Amino acid sequence: MVVKANFKKGFEALGGKLTVTSEVICFRSHKVNIQSADVSISLSDIQNVIPYNSLGIVPNGLKIVTDKREYKFVVSERDKILQVLQK
C-alpha cells in the first residue's frame, strides 16, 4: 500500500509517500522539500501505533512508536493503514 504522507521532522512537515508492506513501513520525501528524509521502520520494531488528530481536529495523524523513537506522520487513508498494521 502506498499513500501520500507528511513526515514530521522537527518543525517541518516533509511531503512524500508512505509505503506499507507486510515487513516494513518506508517514507520517501519529495525532492522539493528543504530537508529530505528516508525513513524505514521494520514492523517487528513497532511497539505501538497511535492515531491522532492533526491540528487537534483532522483525523489523519499516525504516531508510530518503537523502542528507540517516535515517528509522526500525517497520512491519507489512515484507517486503511491501521487495518494493514493490525494484521
PDB file of N, CA and C in Angstrom:
ATOM      1  N   MET A   1       0.835  -1.174   0.000  1.00  0.00           N
ATOM      2  CA  MET A   1       0.000   0.000   0.000  1.00  0.00           C
ATOM      3  C   MET A   1       0.881   1.239   0.000  1.00  0.00           C
ATOM      4  N   VAL A   2       0.594   2.172  -0.883  1.00  0.00           N
ATOM      5  CA  VAL A   2       1.342   3.431  -0.969  1.00  0.00           C
ATOM      6  C   VAL A   2       0.341   4.573  -0.847  1.00  0.00           C
ATOM      7  N   VAL A   3       0.627   5.527   0.074  1.00  0.00           N
ATOM      8  CA  VAL A   3      -0.260   6.680   0.276  1.00  0.00           C
ATOM      9  C   VAL A   3       0.568   7.961   0.357  1.00  0.00           C
ATOM     10  N   LYS A   4      -0.069   9.071   0.069  1.00  0.00           N
ATOM     11  CA  LYS A   4       0.565  10.372   0.272  1.00  0.00           C
ATOM     12  C   LYS A   4       0.682  10.607   1.768  1.00  0.00           C
ATOM     13  N   ALA A   5       1.804  11.237   2.167  1.00  0.00           N
ATOM     14  CA  ALA A   5       2.034  11.446   3.590  1.00  0.00           C
ATOM     15  C   ALA A   5       2.958  12.627   3.820  1.00  0.00           C
ATOM     16  N   ASN A   6       2.887  13.152   5.034  1.00  0.00           N
ATOM     17  CA  ASN A   6       3.847  14.129   5.532  1.00  0.00           C
ATOM     18  C   ASN A   6       4.516  13.514   6.748  1.00  0.00           C
ATOM     19  N   PHE A   7       5.831  13.673   6.840  1.00  0.00           N
ATOM     20  CA  PHE A   7       6.604  13.190   7.969  1.00  0.00           C
ATOM     21  C   PHE A   7       7.038  14.384   8.783  1.00  0.00           C
ATOM     22  N   LYS A   8       6.724  14.379  10.068  1.00  0.00           N
ATOM     23  CA  LYS A   8       7.105  15.486  10.943  1.00  0.00           C
ATOM     24  C   LYS A   8       8.567  15.316  11.342  1.00  0.00           C
ATOM     25  N   LYS A   9       9.405  16.217  10.836  1.00  0.00           N
ATOM     26  CA  LYS A   9      10.836  16.208  11.154  1.00  0.00           C
ATOM     27  C   LYS A   9      11.151  17.562  11.769  1.00  0.00           C
ATOM     28  N   GLY A  10      11.235  17.579  13.099  1.00  0.00           N
ATOM     29  CA  GLY A  10      11.416  18.857  13.790  1.00  0.00           C
ATOM     30  C   GLY A  10      10.188  19.715  13.590  1.00  0.00           C
ATOM     31  N   PHE A  11      10.396  20.950  13.146  1.00  0.00           N
ATOM     32  CA  PHE A  11       9.278  21.854  12.921  1.00  0.00           C
ATOM     33  C   PHE A  11       8.714  21.763  11.506  1.00  0.00           C
ATOM     34  N   GLU A  12       9.390  21.025  10.659  1.00  0.00           N
ATOM     35  CA  GLU A  12       8.964  20.921   9.263  1.00  0.00           C
ATOM     36  C   GLU A  12       8.178  19.635   9.040  1.00  0.00           C
ATOM     37  N   ALA A  13       7.186  19.720   8.168  1.00  0.00           N
ATOM     38  CA  ALA A  13       6.462  18.534   7.718  1.00  0.00           C
ATOM     39  C   ALA A  13       6.910  18.254   6.287  1.00  0.00           C
ATOM     40  N   LEU A  14       7.607  17.151   6.099  1.00  0.00           N
ATOM     41  CA  LEU A  14       8.137  16.802   4.789  1.00  0.00           C
ATOM     42  C   LEU A  14       7.094  16.027   3.993  1.00  0.00           C
ATOM     43  N   GLY A  15       6.811  16.469   2.798  1.00  0.00           N
ATOM     44  CA  GLY A  15       5.870  15.772   1.937  1.00  0.00           C
ATOM     45  C   GLY A  15       6.533  14.609   1.241  1.00  0.00           C
ATOM     46  N   GLY A  16       5.757  13.554   1.019  1.00  0.00           N
ATOM     47  CA  GLY A  16       6.299  12.393   0.329  1.00  0.00           C
ATOM     48  C   GLY A  16       5.284  11.283   0.250  1.00  0.00           C
ATOM     49  N   LYS A  17       5.797  10.062   0.194  1.00  0.00           N
ATOM     50  CA  LYS A  17       4.937   8.886   0.102  1.00  0.00           C
ATOM     51  C   LYS A  17       5.324   7.877   1.171  1.00  0.00           C
ATOM     52  N   LEU A  18       4.301   7.264   1.745  1.00  0.00           N
ATOM     53  CA  LEU A  18       4.487   6.241   2.763  1.00  0.00           C
ATOM     54  C   LEU A  18       4.089   4.901   2.153  1.00  0.00           C
ATOM     55  N   THR A  19       4.989   3.943   2.224  1.00  0.00           N
ATOM     56  CA  THR A  19       4.730   2.604   1.708  1.00  0.00           C
ATOM     57  C   THR A  19       4.643   1.648   2.887  1.00  0.00           C
ATOM     58  N   VAL A  20       3.569   0.863   2.930  1.00  0.00           N
ATOM     59  CA  VAL A  20       3.381  -0.121   3.992  1.00  0.00           C
ATOM     60  C   VAL A  20       3.349  -1.505   3.349  1.00  0.00           C
ATOM     61  N   THR A  21       4.268  -2.375   3.788  1.00  0.00           N
ATOM     62  CA  THR A  21       4.293  -3.753   3.308  1.00  0.00           C
ATOM     63  C   THR A  21       4.077  -4.683   4.501  1.00  0.00           C
ATOM     64  N   SER A  22       4.160  -5.949   4.278  1.00  0.00           N
ATOM     65  CA  SER A  22       3.989  -6.917   5.364  1.00  0.00           C
ATOM     66  C   SER A  22       5.206  -6.966   6.282  1.00  0.00           C
ATOM     67  N   GLU A  23       6.294  -6.286   5.918  1.00  0.00           N
ATOM     68  CA  GLU A  23       7.514  -6.323   6.722  1.00  0.00           C
ATOM     69  C   GLU A  23       8.032  -4.967   7.173  1.00  0.00           C
ATOM     70  N   VAL A  24       7.677  -3.890   6.457  1.00  0.00           N
ATOM     71  CA  VAL A  24       8.300  -2.593   6.724  1.00  0.00           C
ATOM     72  C   VAL A  24       7.367  -1.445   6.350  1.00  0.00           C
ATOM     73  N   ILE A  25       7.600  -0.312   7.014  1.00  0.00           N
ATOM     74  CA  ILE A  25       6.982   0.959   6.640  1.00  0.00           C
ATOM     75  C   ILE A  25       8.110   1.858   6.160  1.00  0.00           C
ATOM     76  N   CYS A  26       7.975   2.403   4.947  1.00  0.00           N
ATOM     77  CA  CYS A  26       9.009   3.275   4.387  1.00  0.00           C
ATOM     78  C   CYS A  26       8.405   4.614   4.007  1.00  0.00           C
ATOM     79  N   PHE A  27       9.100   5.683   4.348  1.00  0.00           N
ATOM     80  CA  PHE A  27       8.721   7.023   3.909  1.00  0.00           C
ATOM     81  C   PHE A  27       9.834   7.558   3.032  1.00  0.00           C
ATOM     82  N   ARG A  28       9.459   8.094   1.892  1.00  0.00           N
ATOM     83  CA  ARG A  28      10.411   8.744   0.979  1.00  0.00           C
ATOM     84  C   ARG A  28       9.900  10.157   0.725  1.00  0.00           C
ATOM     85  N   SER A  29      10.739  11.133   1.015  1.00  0.00           N
ATOM     86  CA  SER A  29      10.324  12.525   0.828  1.00  0.00           C
ATOM     87  C   SER A  29      10.473  12.957  -0.620  1.00  0.00           C
ATOM     88  N   HIS A  30       9.652  13.960  -0.994  1.00  0.00           N
ATOM     89  CA  HIS A  30       9.771  14.562  -2.322  1.00  0.00           C
ATOM     90  C   HIS A  30      11.068  15.360  -2.394  1.00  0.00           C
ATOM     91  N   LYS A  31      11.547  15.576  -3.576  1.00  0.00           N
ATOM     92  CA  LYS A  31      12.783  16.341  -3.756  1.00  0.00           C
ATOM     93  C   LYS A  31      12.598  17.837  -3.547  1.00  0.00           C
ATOM     94  N   VAL A  32      11.357  18.321  -3.524  1.00  0.00           N
ATOM     95  CA  VAL A  32      11.120  19.766  -3.395  1.00  0.00           C
ATOM     96  C   VAL A  32      11.167  20.247  -1.949  1.00  0.00           C
ATOM     97  N   ASN A  33      11.324  19.357  -0.972  1.00  0.00           N
ATOM     98  CA  ASN A  33      11.417  19.754   0.429  1.00  0.00           C
ATOM     99  C   ASN A  33      12.763  20.423   0.708  1.00  0.00           C
ATOM    100  N   ILE A  34      12.793  21.283   1.699  1.00  0.00           N
ATOM    101  CA  ILE A  34      14.055  21.899   2.124  1.00  0.00           C
ATOM    102  C   ILE A  34      14.961  20.819   2.726  1.00  0.00           C
ATOM    103  N   GLN A  35      14.419  20.022   3.623  1.00  0.00           N
ATOM    104  CA  GLN A  35      15.135  18.880   4.177  1.00  0.00           C
ATOM    105  C   GLN A  35      14.698  17.640   3.401  1.00  0.00           C
ATOM    106  N   SER A  36      15.430  16.571   3.561  1.00  0.00           N
ATOM    107  CA  SER A  36      14.988  15.312   2.972  1.00  0.00           C
ATOM    108  C   SER A  36      14.990  14.254   4.072  1.00  0.00           C
ATOM    109  N   ALA A  37      14.219  13.203   3.841  1.00  0.00           N
ATOM    110  CA  ALA A  37      14.181  12.120   4.818  1.00  0.00           C
ATOM    111  C   ALA A  37      13.748  10.840   4.134  1.00  0.00           C
ATOM    112  N   ASP A  38      14.466   9.801   4.417  1.00  0.00           N
ATOM    113  CA  ASP A  38      14.070   8.461   4.052  1.00  0.00           C
ATOM    114  C   ASP A  38      14.015   7.689   5.361  1.00  0.00           C
ATOM    115  N   VAL A  39      12.829   7.215   5.698  1.00  0.00           N
ATOM    116  CA  VAL A  39      12.613   6.519   6.959  1.00  0.00           C
ATOM    117  C   VAL A  39      12.170   5.098   6.648  1.00  0.00           C
ATOM    118  N   SER A  40      12.771   4.137   7.328  1.00  0.00           N
ATOM    119  CA  SER A  40      12.377   2.744   7.187  1.00  0.00           C
ATOM    120  C   SER A  40      12.197   2.160   8.580  1.00  0.00           C
ATOM    121  N   ILE A  41      11.002   1.629   8.843  1.00  0.00           N
ATOM    122  CA  ILE A  41      10.681   1.079  10.152  1.00  0.00           C
ATOM    123  C   ILE A  41      10.241  -0.373   9.955  1.00  0.00           C
ATOM    124  N   SER A  42      10.965  -1.283  10.540  1.00  0.00           N
ATOM    125  CA  SER A  42      10.581  -2.688  10.479  1.00  0.00           C
ATOM    126  C   SER A  42       9.338  -2.897  11.339  1.00  0.00           C
ATOM    127  N   LEU A  43       8.366  -3.636  10.822  1.00  0.00           N
ATOM    128  CA  LEU A  43       7.143  -3.873  11.589  1.00  0.00           C
ATOM    129  C   LEU A  43       7.439  -4.589  12.898  1.00  0.00           C
ATOM    130  N   SER A  44       8.481  -5.390  12.935  1.00  0.00           N
ATOM    131  CA  SER A  44       8.838  -6.094  14.173  1.00  0.00           C
ATOM    132  C   SER A  44       9.366  -5.139  15.248  1.00  0.00           C
ATOM    133  N   ASP A  45       9.805  -3.938  14.859  1.00  0.00           N
ATOM    134  CA  ASP A  45      10.303  -2.946  15.821  1.00  0.00           C
ATOM    135  C   ASP A  45       9.201  -2.075  16.403  1.00  0.00           C
ATOM    136  N   ILE A  46       8.024  -2.123  15.827  1.00  0.00           N
ATOM    137  CA  ILE A  46       6.931  -1.245  16.261  1.00  0.00           C
ATOM    138  C   ILE A  46       6.339  -1.760  17.565  1.00  0.00           C
ATOM    139  N   GLN A  47       6.296  -0.867  18.565  1.00  0.00           N
ATOM    140  CA  GLN A  47       5.694  -1.202  19.851  1.00  0.00           C
ATOM    141  C   GLN A  47       4.243  -0.744  19.930  1.00  0.00           C
ATOM    142  N   ASN A  48       3.934   0.380  19.253  1.00  0.00           N
ATOM    143  CA  ASN A  48       2.585   0.915  19.315  1.00  0.00           C
ATOM    144  C   ASN A  48       2.326   1.791  18.099  1.00  0.00           C
ATOM    145  N   VAL A  49       1.080   1.810  17.661  1.00  0.00           N
ATOM    146  CA  VAL A  49       0.634   2.697  16.592  1.00  0.00           C
ATOM    147  C   VAL A  49      -0.561   3.463  17.144  1.00  0.00           C
ATOM    148  N   ILE A  50      -0.438   4.790  17.174  1.00  0.00           N
ATOM    149  CA  ILE A  50      -1.447   5.627  17.818  1.00  0.00           C
ATOM    150  C   ILE A  50      -2.021   6.611  16.807  1.00  0.00           C
ATOM    151  N   PRO A  51      -3.316   6.510  16.503  1.00  0.00           N
ATOM    152  CA  PRO A  51      -3.930   7.517  15.644  1.00  0.00           C
ATOM    153  C   PRO A  51      -4.125   8.810  16.437  1.00  0.00           C
ATOM    154  N   TYR A  52      -3.972   9.949  15.766  1.00  0.00           N
ATOM    155  CA  TYR A  52      -4.222  11.233  16.415  1.00  0.00           C
ATOM    156  C   TYR A  52      -4.800  12.201  15.396  1.00  0.00           C
ATOM    157  N   ASN A  53      -5.340  13.300  15.888  1.00  0.00           N
ATOM    158  CA  ASN A  53      -5.911  14.329  15.024  1.00  0.00           C
ATOM    159  C   ASN A  53      -4.891  15.435  14.818  1.00  0.00           C
ATOM    160  N   SER A  54      -4.502  15.662  13.565  1.00  0.00           N
ATOM    161  CA  SER A  54      -3.596  16.776  13.300  1.00  0.00           C
ATOM    162  C   SER A  54      -4.381  18.076  13.460  1.00  0.00           C
ATOM    163  N   LEU A  55      -3.707  19.097  13.879  1.00  0.00           N
ATOM    164  CA  LEU A  55      -4.313  20.392  14.207  1.00  0.00           C
ATOM    165  C   LEU A  55      -5.413  20.254  15.250  1.00  0.00           C
ATOM    166  N   GLY A  56      -5.417  19.119  15.955  1.00  0.00           N
ATOM    167  CA  GLY A  56      -6.399  18.891  17.008  1.00  0.00           C
ATOM    168  C   GLY A  56      -7.770  18.451  16.523  1.00  0.00           C
ATOM    169  N   ILE A  57      -8.025  18.528  15.200  1.00  0.00           N
ATOM    170  CA  ILE A  57      -9.369  18.204  14.715  1.00  0.00           C
ATOM    171  C   ILE A  57      -9.420  17.297  13.487  1.00  0.00           C
ATOM    172  N   VAL A  58      -8.340  17.208  12.728  1.00  0.00           N
ATOM    173  CA  VAL A  58      -8.356  16.447  11.476  1.00  0.00           C
ATOM    174  C   VAL A  58      -7.866  15.018  11.750  1.00  0.00           C
ATOM    175  N   PRO A  59      -8.710  13.999  11.531  1.00  0.00           N
ATOM    176  CA  PRO A  59      -8.345  12.624  11.877  1.00  0.00           C
ATOM    177  C   PRO A  59      -7.451  11.965  10.822  1.00  0.00           C
ATOM    178  N   ASN A  60      -6.209  12.446  10.738  1.00  0.00           N
ATOM    179  CA  ASN A  60      -5.299  11.894   9.731  1.00  0.00           C
ATOM    180  C   ASN A  60      -3.874  11.702  10.240  1.00  0.00           C
ATOM    181  N   GLY A  61      -3.671  11.787  11.536  1.00  0.00           N
ATOM    182  CA  GLY A  61      -2.341  11.612  12.109  1.00  0.00           C
ATOM    183  C   GLY A  61      -2.088  10.180  12.529  1.00  0.00           C
ATOM    184  N   LEU A  62      -0.825   9.775  12.464  1.00  0.00           N
ATOM    185  CA  LEU A  62      -0.428   8.432  12.841  1.00  0.00           C
ATOM    186  C   LEU A  62       0.930   8.515  13.530  1.00  0.00           C
ATOM    187  N   LYS A  63       0.973   8.115  14.795  1.00  0.00           N
ATOM    188  CA  LYS A  63       2.239   8.100  15.530  1.00  0.00           C
ATOM    189  C   LYS A  63       2.679   6.652  15.675  1.00  0.00           C
ATOM    190  N   ILE A  64       3.902   6.377  15.236  1.00  0.00           N
ATOM    191  CA  ILE A  64       4.469   5.036  15.312  1.00  0.00           C
ATOM    192  C   ILE A  64       5.580   5.062  16.350  1.00  0.00           C
ATOM    193  N   VAL A  65       5.453   4.194  17.345  1.00  0.00           N
ATOM    194  CA  VAL A  65       6.395   4.169  18.466  1.00  0.00           C
ATOM    195  C   VAL A  65       7.232   2.896  18.391  1.00  0.00           C
ATOM    196  N   THR A  66       8.566   3.087  18.422  1.00  0.00           N
ATOM    197  CA  THR A  66       9.497   1.960  18.539  1.00  0.00           C
ATOM    198  C   THR A  66      10.224   2.120  19.869  1.00  0.00           C
ATOM    199  N   ASP A  67      11.114   1.197  20.190  1.00  0.00           N
ATOM    200  CA  ASP A  67      11.854   1.329  21.447  1.00  0.00           C
ATOM    201  C   ASP A  67      12.880   2.451  21.403  1.00  0.00           C
ATOM    202  N   LYS A  68      13.201   2.948  20.190  1.00  0.00           N
ATOM    203  CA  LYS A  68      14.218   3.986  20.059  1.00  0.00           C
ATOM    204  C   LYS A  68      13.664   5.383  19.836  1.00  0.00           C
ATOM    205  N   ARG A  69      12.470   5.488  19.179  1.00  0.00           N
ATOM    206  CA  ARG A  69      11.938   6.825  18.924  1.00  0.00           C
ATOM    207  C   ARG A  69      10.487   6.764  18.497  1.00  0.00           C
ATOM    208  N   GLU A  70       9.897   7.955  18.355  1.00  0.00           N
ATOM    209  CA  GLU A  70       8.536   8.090  17.854  1.00  0.00           C
ATOM    210  C   GLU A  70       8.579   8.780  16.499  1.00  0.00           C
ATOM    211  N   TYR A  71       7.746   8.324  15.590  1.00  0.00           N
ATOM    212  CA  TYR A  71       7.633   8.904  14.257  1.00  0.00           C
ATOM    213  C   TYR A  71       6.208   9.408  14.092  1.00  0.00           C
ATOM    214  N   LYS A  72       6.058  10.647  13.631  1.00  0.00           N
ATOM    215  CA  LYS A  72       4.723  11.202  13.402  1.00  0.00           C
ATOM    216  C   LYS A  72       4.519  11.447  11.915  1.00  0.00           C
ATOM    217  N   PHE A  73       3.387  10.957  11.434  1.00  0.00           N
ATOM    218  CA  PHE A  73       3.011  11.115  10.038  1.00  0.00           C
ATOM    219  C   PHE A  73       1.605  11.677   9.955  1.00  0.00           C
ATOM    220  N   VAL A  74       1.351  12.458   8.929  1.00  0.00           N
ATOM    221  CA  VAL A  74       0.003  12.849   8.542  1.00  0.00           C
ATOM    222  C   VAL A  74      -0.229  12.153   7.213  1.00  0.00           C
ATOM    223  N   VAL A  75      -1.269  11.326   7.157  1.00  0.00           N
ATOM    224  CA  VAL A  75      -1.441  10.435   6.015  1.00  0.00           C
ATOM    225  C   VAL A  75      -2.851  10.522   5.432  1.00  0.00           C
ATOM    226  N   SER A  76      -2.952  10.167   4.172  1.00  0.00           N
ATOM    227  CA  SER A  76      -4.264   9.908   3.597  1.00  0.00           C
ATOM    228  C   SER A  76      -4.568   8.438   3.876  1.00  0.00           C
ATOM    229  N   GLU A  77      -5.810   8.106   3.976  1.00  0.00           N
ATOM    230  CA  GLU A  77      -6.243   6.717   4.181  1.00  0.00           C
ATOM    231  C   GLU A  77      -5.695   6.096   5.470  1.00  0.00           C
ATOM    232  N   ARG A  78      -5.764   6.864   6.561  1.00  0.00           N
ATOM    233  CA  ARG A  78      -5.242   6.389   7.841  1.00  0.00           C
ATOM    234  C   ARG A  78      -5.902   5.088   8.289  1.00  0.00           C
ATOM    235  N   ASP A  79      -7.223   4.975   8.123  1.00  0.00           N
ATOM    236  CA  ASP A  79      -7.918   3.772   8.581  1.00  0.00           C
ATOM    237  C   ASP A  79      -7.447   2.525   7.841  1.00  0.00           C
ATOM    238  N   LYS A  80      -7.156   2.650   6.554  1.00  0.00           N
ATOM    239  CA  LYS A  80      -6.654   1.505   5.785  1.00  0.00           C
ATOM    240  C   LYS A  80      -5.269   1.089   6.283  1.00  0.00           C
ATOM    241  N   ILE A  81      -4.428   2.074   6.594  1.00  0.00           N
ATOM    242  CA  ILE A  81      -3.088   1.774   7.107  1.00  0.00           C
ATOM    243  C   ILE A  81      -3.197   1.061   8.449  1.00  0.00           C
ATOM    244  N   LEU A  82      -4.081   1.537   9.323  1.00  0.00           N
ATOM    245  CA  LEU A  82      -4.268   0.903  10.617  1.00  0.00           C
ATOM    246  C   LEU A  82      -4.738  -0.545  10.464  1.00  0.00           C
ATOM    247  N   GLN A  83      -5.611  -0.802   9.514  1.00  0.00           N
ATOM    248  CA  GLN A  83      -6.078  -2.176   9.262  1.00  0.00           C
ATOM    249  C   GLN A  83      -4.925  -3.074   8.833  1.00  0.00           C
ATOM    250  N   VAL A  84      -4.076  -2.571   7.945  1.00  0.00           N
ATOM    251  CA  VAL A  84      -2.927  -3.366   7.479  1.00  0.00           C
ATOM    252  C   VAL A  84      -1.976  -3.642   8.634  1.00  0.00           C
ATOM    253  N   LEU A  85      -1.714  -2.657   9.478  1.00  0.00           N
ATOM    254  CA  LEU A  85      -0.778  -2.827  10.587  1.00  0.00           C
ATOM    255  C   LEU A  85      -1.324  -3.738  11.674  1.00  0.00           C
ATOM    256  N   GLN A  86      -2.630  -3.819  11.808  1.00  0.00           N
ATOM    257  CA  GLN A  86      -3.214  -4.661  12.846  1.00  0.00           C
ATOM    258  C   GLN A  86      -3.229  -6.139  12.473  1.00  0.00           C
ATOM    259  N   LYS A  87      -2.979  -6.465  11.208  1.00  0.00           N
ATOM    260  CA  LYS A  87      -2.966  -7.871  10.783  1.00  0.00           C
ATOM    261  C   LYS A  87      -1.696  -8.574  11.191  1.00  0.00           C
TER     262      LYS A  87
END
